[in-house]
Amino acid sequence: MDDIDWLTQLPEECISRILALTPVKDGCRAAAVSRTFRSIASSDAVWEARLPSDIKDVISQSSSPSLPEFLNSLSRKDLYFRLSDHPLLIGTGNTSFGLEKESGKVRYMRGAKDLKIVWSDTPQYWQWEHDPQSRFGVVARLDHVWWLEIEGRIEARKLSLKTNYAAHFVFKLTEEAQVFERKPVKLRVYSEGDDTQEAKQVLLEPPEGAPTQIRERQDGWMEVHMGEFYNHSGDDGSIIFNLQQLARSPYQGLIVEGIEIRPVN
């Protein structure tokens, strides 16, 4: 008797538990070779266990009043993949919540409106505008400042436990952004109250052919890795993500979509 045949002799509750703890891709493979696994693999019991325990509370925070009723009506499997493929805008619509498809780990993105951007309330320095490639209603476009600082934060308790996370600054540059070819920005990720983390310096517009940490995303934006942290038990308070360049120089041509916090593969 092979492993699959032996497992199918277990009570359905045990099989459900095994499948819930199995990576999604492996669970689908098991369902493909066993009729017993196939019927259980799509059950709400399996997929409920893969969803965050506070998923109903998160859904209730949807920025669209009509969406919670629709999402709660879905099977747990359909809800899982919906949140994997289509991040949910929550609160005022300037933060998104989603799931990593393979692991079910939580990911968030703080839109520009939910970041602390110095001088962003002064139109001569920053403009708020719509970008059709953004998941958010508005993004921040830098017209002109002499020093730059952007900060975001998220409570550790909102994230998946015992998980390595990375923060990514998501942006675009216009033709007026030449200063970012020669002036690196400083990036830091740290727990609130412990800001001893050393900053790393990155050129947002590196010379052609030079090594770079800038990556083009599938959604048309660029991103740069800001740093990583380990969320052990969610009791570290807030995690802070900081970008700054305080050297006096005319900065312009930066478009900010936000900061994405997602599990490290």
PDB file of N, CA and C in Angstrom, residues 52 55 58 80 82-90 95-101 104-109 135 158 160 165 260-263:
ATOM      1  N   PRO A  52      -6.578  33.451   7.719  1.00  0.00           N
ATOM      2  CA  PRO A  52      -6.255  34.046   9.025  1.00  0.00           C
ATOM      3  C   PRO A  52      -7.444  33.926   9.971  1.00  0.00           C
ATOM      4  N   ILE A  55     -10.106  36.752   9.827  1.00  0.00           N
ATOM      5  CA  ILE A  55     -10.466  37.143   8.463  1.00  0.00           C
ATOM      6  C   ILE A  55     -11.806  37.881   8.412  1.00  0.00           C
ATOM      7  N   VAL A  58     -11.231  41.470   9.321  1.00  0.00           N
ATOM      8  CA  VAL A  58     -10.547  42.184   8.239  1.00  0.00           C
ATOM      9  C   VAL A  58     -11.534  42.534   7.131  1.00  0.00           C
ATOM     10  N   TYR A  80     -10.193  32.417  -0.342  1.00  0.00           N
ATOM     11  CA  TYR A  80      -8.725  32.341  -0.250  1.00  0.00           C
ATOM     12  C   TYR A  80      -8.086  32.838  -1.545  1.00  0.00           C
ATOM     13  N   ARG A  82      -9.496  34.547  -3.970  1.00  0.00           N
ATOM     14  CA  ARG A  82      -9.891  35.933  -4.240  1.00  0.00           C
ATOM     15  C   ARG A  82      -8.924  36.891  -3.552  1.00  0.00           C
ATOM     16  N   LEU A  83      -8.617  36.639  -2.295  1.00  0.00           N
ATOM     17  CA  LEU A  83      -7.717  37.521  -1.555  1.00  0.00           C
ATOM     18  C   LEU A  83      -6.270  37.367  -2.011  1.00  0.00           C
ATOM     19  N   SER A  84      -5.947  36.247  -2.618  1.00  0.00           N
ATOM     20  CA  SER A  84      -4.603  36.057  -3.173  1.00  0.00           C
ATOM     21  C   SER A  84      -4.427  36.849  -4.465  1.00  0.00           C
ATOM     22  N   ASP A  85      -5.470  36.865  -5.283  1.00  0.00           N
ATOM     23  CA  ASP A  85      -5.383  37.498  -6.604  1.00  0.00           C
ATOM     24  C   ASP A  85      -5.831  38.951  -6.620  1.00  0.00           C
ATOM     25  N   HIS A  86      -6.706  39.331  -5.671  1.00  0.00           N
ATOM     26  CA  HIS A  86      -7.272  40.683  -5.670  1.00  0.00           C
ATOM     27  C   HIS A  86      -7.222  41.251  -4.252  1.00  0.00           C
ATOM     28  N   PRO A  87      -6.153  41.964  -3.901  1.00  0.00           N
ATOM     29  CA  PRO A  87      -6.047  42.539  -2.552  1.00  0.00           C
ATOM     30  C   PRO A  87      -7.272  43.381  -2.212  1.00  0.00           C
ATOM     31  N   LEU A  88      -7.664  43.322  -0.950  1.00  0.00           N
ATOM     32  CA  LEU A  88      -8.850  44.014  -0.449  1.00  0.00           C
ATOM     33  C   LEU A  88      -8.458  45.386   0.092  1.00  0.00           C
ATOM     34  N   LEU A  89      -9.097  46.431  -0.414  1.00  0.00           N
ATOM     35  CA  LEU A  89      -8.877  47.769   0.139  1.00  0.00           C
ATOM     36  C   LEU A  89      -9.652  47.900   1.431  1.00  0.00           C
ATOM     37  N   ILE A  90      -8.978  48.341   2.480  1.00  0.00           N
ATOM     38  CA  ILE A  90      -9.617  48.432   3.789  1.00  0.00           C
ATOM     39  C   ILE A  90      -9.493  49.849   4.343  1.00  0.00           C
ATOM     40  N   THR A  95      -5.110  51.425   2.254  1.00  0.00           N
ATOM     41  CA  THR A  95      -4.320  50.263   2.651  1.00  0.00           C
ATOM     42  C   THR A  95      -4.969  49.039   2.031  1.00  0.00           C
ATOM     43  N   SER A  96      -4.138  48.107   1.558  1.00  0.00           N
ATOM     44  CA  SER A  96      -4.691  46.871   1.002  1.00  0.00           C
ATOM     45  C   SER A  96      -4.217  45.665   1.809  1.00  0.00           C
ATOM     46  N   PHE A  97      -5.084  44.650   1.841  1.00  0.00           N
ATOM     47  CA  PHE A  97      -4.814  43.398   2.552  1.00  0.00           C
ATOM     48  C   PHE A  97      -4.918  42.263   1.548  1.00  0.00           C
ATOM     49  N   GLY A  98      -3.993  41.310   1.634  1.00  0.00           N
ATOM     50  CA  GLY A  98      -4.043  40.158   0.742  1.00  0.00           C
ATOM     51  C   GLY A  98      -3.357  38.960   1.369  1.00  0.00           C
ATOM     52  N   LEU A  99      -3.369  37.844   0.650  1.00  0.00           N
ATOM     53  CA  LEU A  99      -2.732  36.608   1.091  1.00  0.00           C
ATOM     54  C   LEU A  99      -1.712  36.150   0.069  1.00  0.00           C
ATOM     55  N   GLU A 100      -0.616  35.581   0.540  1.00  0.00           N
ATOM     56  CA  GLU A 100       0.315  34.903  -0.348  1.00  0.00           C
ATOM     57  C   GLU A 100      -0.339  33.596  -0.786  1.00  0.00           C
ATOM     58  N   LYS A 101      -0.387  33.363  -2.080  1.00  0.00           N
ATOM     59  CA  LYS A 101      -1.163  32.234  -2.597  1.00  0.00           C
ATOM     60  C   LYS A 101      -0.637  30.890  -2.104  1.00  0.00           C
ATOM     61  N   GLY A 104      -0.550  31.284   2.309  1.00  0.00           N
ATOM     62  CA  GLY A 104      -1.658  31.854   3.062  1.00  0.00           C
ATOM     63  C   GLY A 104      -1.222  32.928   4.046  1.00  0.00           C
ATOM     64  N   LYS A 105       0.057  33.287   4.022  1.00  0.00           N
ATOM     65  CA  LYS A 105       0.542  34.340   4.918  1.00  0.00           C
ATOM     66  C   LYS A 105      -0.040  35.690   4.510  1.00  0.00           C
ATOM     67  N   VAL A 106      -0.227  36.539   5.495  1.00  0.00           N
ATOM     68  CA  VAL A 106      -0.820  37.859   5.290  1.00  0.00           C
ATOM     69  C   VAL A 106       0.184  38.824   4.675  1.00  0.00           C
ATOM     70  N   ARG A 107      -0.299  39.670   3.774  1.00  0.00           N
ATOM     71  CA  ARG A 107       0.521  40.762   3.254  1.00  0.00           C
ATOM     72  C   ARG A 107      -0.318  42.040   3.243  1.00  0.00           C
ATOM     73  N   TYR A 108       0.347  43.154   3.429  1.00  0.00           N
ATOM     74  CA  TYR A 108      -0.306  44.457   3.437  1.00  0.00           C
ATOM     75  C   TYR A 108       0.448  45.419   2.536  1.00  0.00           C
ATOM     76  N   MET A 109      -0.267  46.436   2.069  1.00  0.00           N
ATOM     77  CA  MET A 109       0.393  47.553   1.399  1.00  0.00           C
ATOM     78  C   MET A 109      -0.209  48.840   1.928  1.00  0.00           C
ATOM     79  N   ARG A 135      -3.565  50.542  -7.412  1.00  0.00           N
ATOM     80  CA  ARG A 135      -4.725  49.948  -6.745  1.00  0.00           C
ATOM     81  C   ARG A 135      -5.448  50.964  -5.870  1.00  0.00           C
ATOM     82  N   LYS A 158      -0.914  42.436  13.344  1.00  0.00           N
ATOM     83  CA  LYS A 158      -1.729  42.261  12.140  1.00  0.00           C
ATOM     84  C   LYS A 158      -1.116  41.252  11.167  1.00  0.00           C
ATOM     85  N   SER A 160       1.259  37.743   9.963  1.00  0.00           N
ATOM     86  CA  SER A 160       1.362  36.326  10.295  1.00  0.00           C
ATOM     87  C   SER A 160       2.509  36.105  11.277  1.00  0.00           C
ATOM     88  N   TYR A 165       9.397  38.796   7.161  1.00  0.00           N
ATOM     89  CA  TYR A 165       8.768  39.769   6.277  1.00  0.00           C
ATOM     90  C   TYR A 165       9.812  40.697   5.673  1.00  0.00           C
ATOM     91  N   GLU A 260       4.908  48.127   0.507  1.00  0.00           N
ATOM     92  CA  GLU A 260       4.304  46.806   0.613  1.00  0.00           C
ATOM     93  C   GLU A 260       5.086  45.959   1.600  1.00  0.00           C
ATOM     94  N   ILE A 261       4.359  45.275   2.484  1.00  0.00           N
ATOM     95  CA  ILE A 261       4.943  44.392   3.487  1.00  0.00           C
ATOM     96  C   ILE A 261       4.477  42.991   3.159  1.00  0.00           C
ATOM     97  N   ARG A 262       5.381  42.116   2.772  1.00  0.00           N
ATOM     98  CA  ARG A 262       4.983  40.772   2.371  1.00  0.00           C
ATOM     99  C   ARG A 262       5.985  39.738   2.874  1.00  0.00           C
ATOM    100  N   PRO A 263       5.527  38.496   3.041  1.00  0.00           N
ATOM    101  CA  PRO A 263       6.423  37.435   3.537  1.00  0.00           C
ATOM    102  C   PRO A 263       7.580  37.198   2.587  1.00  0.00           C
TER     103      PRO A 263
END
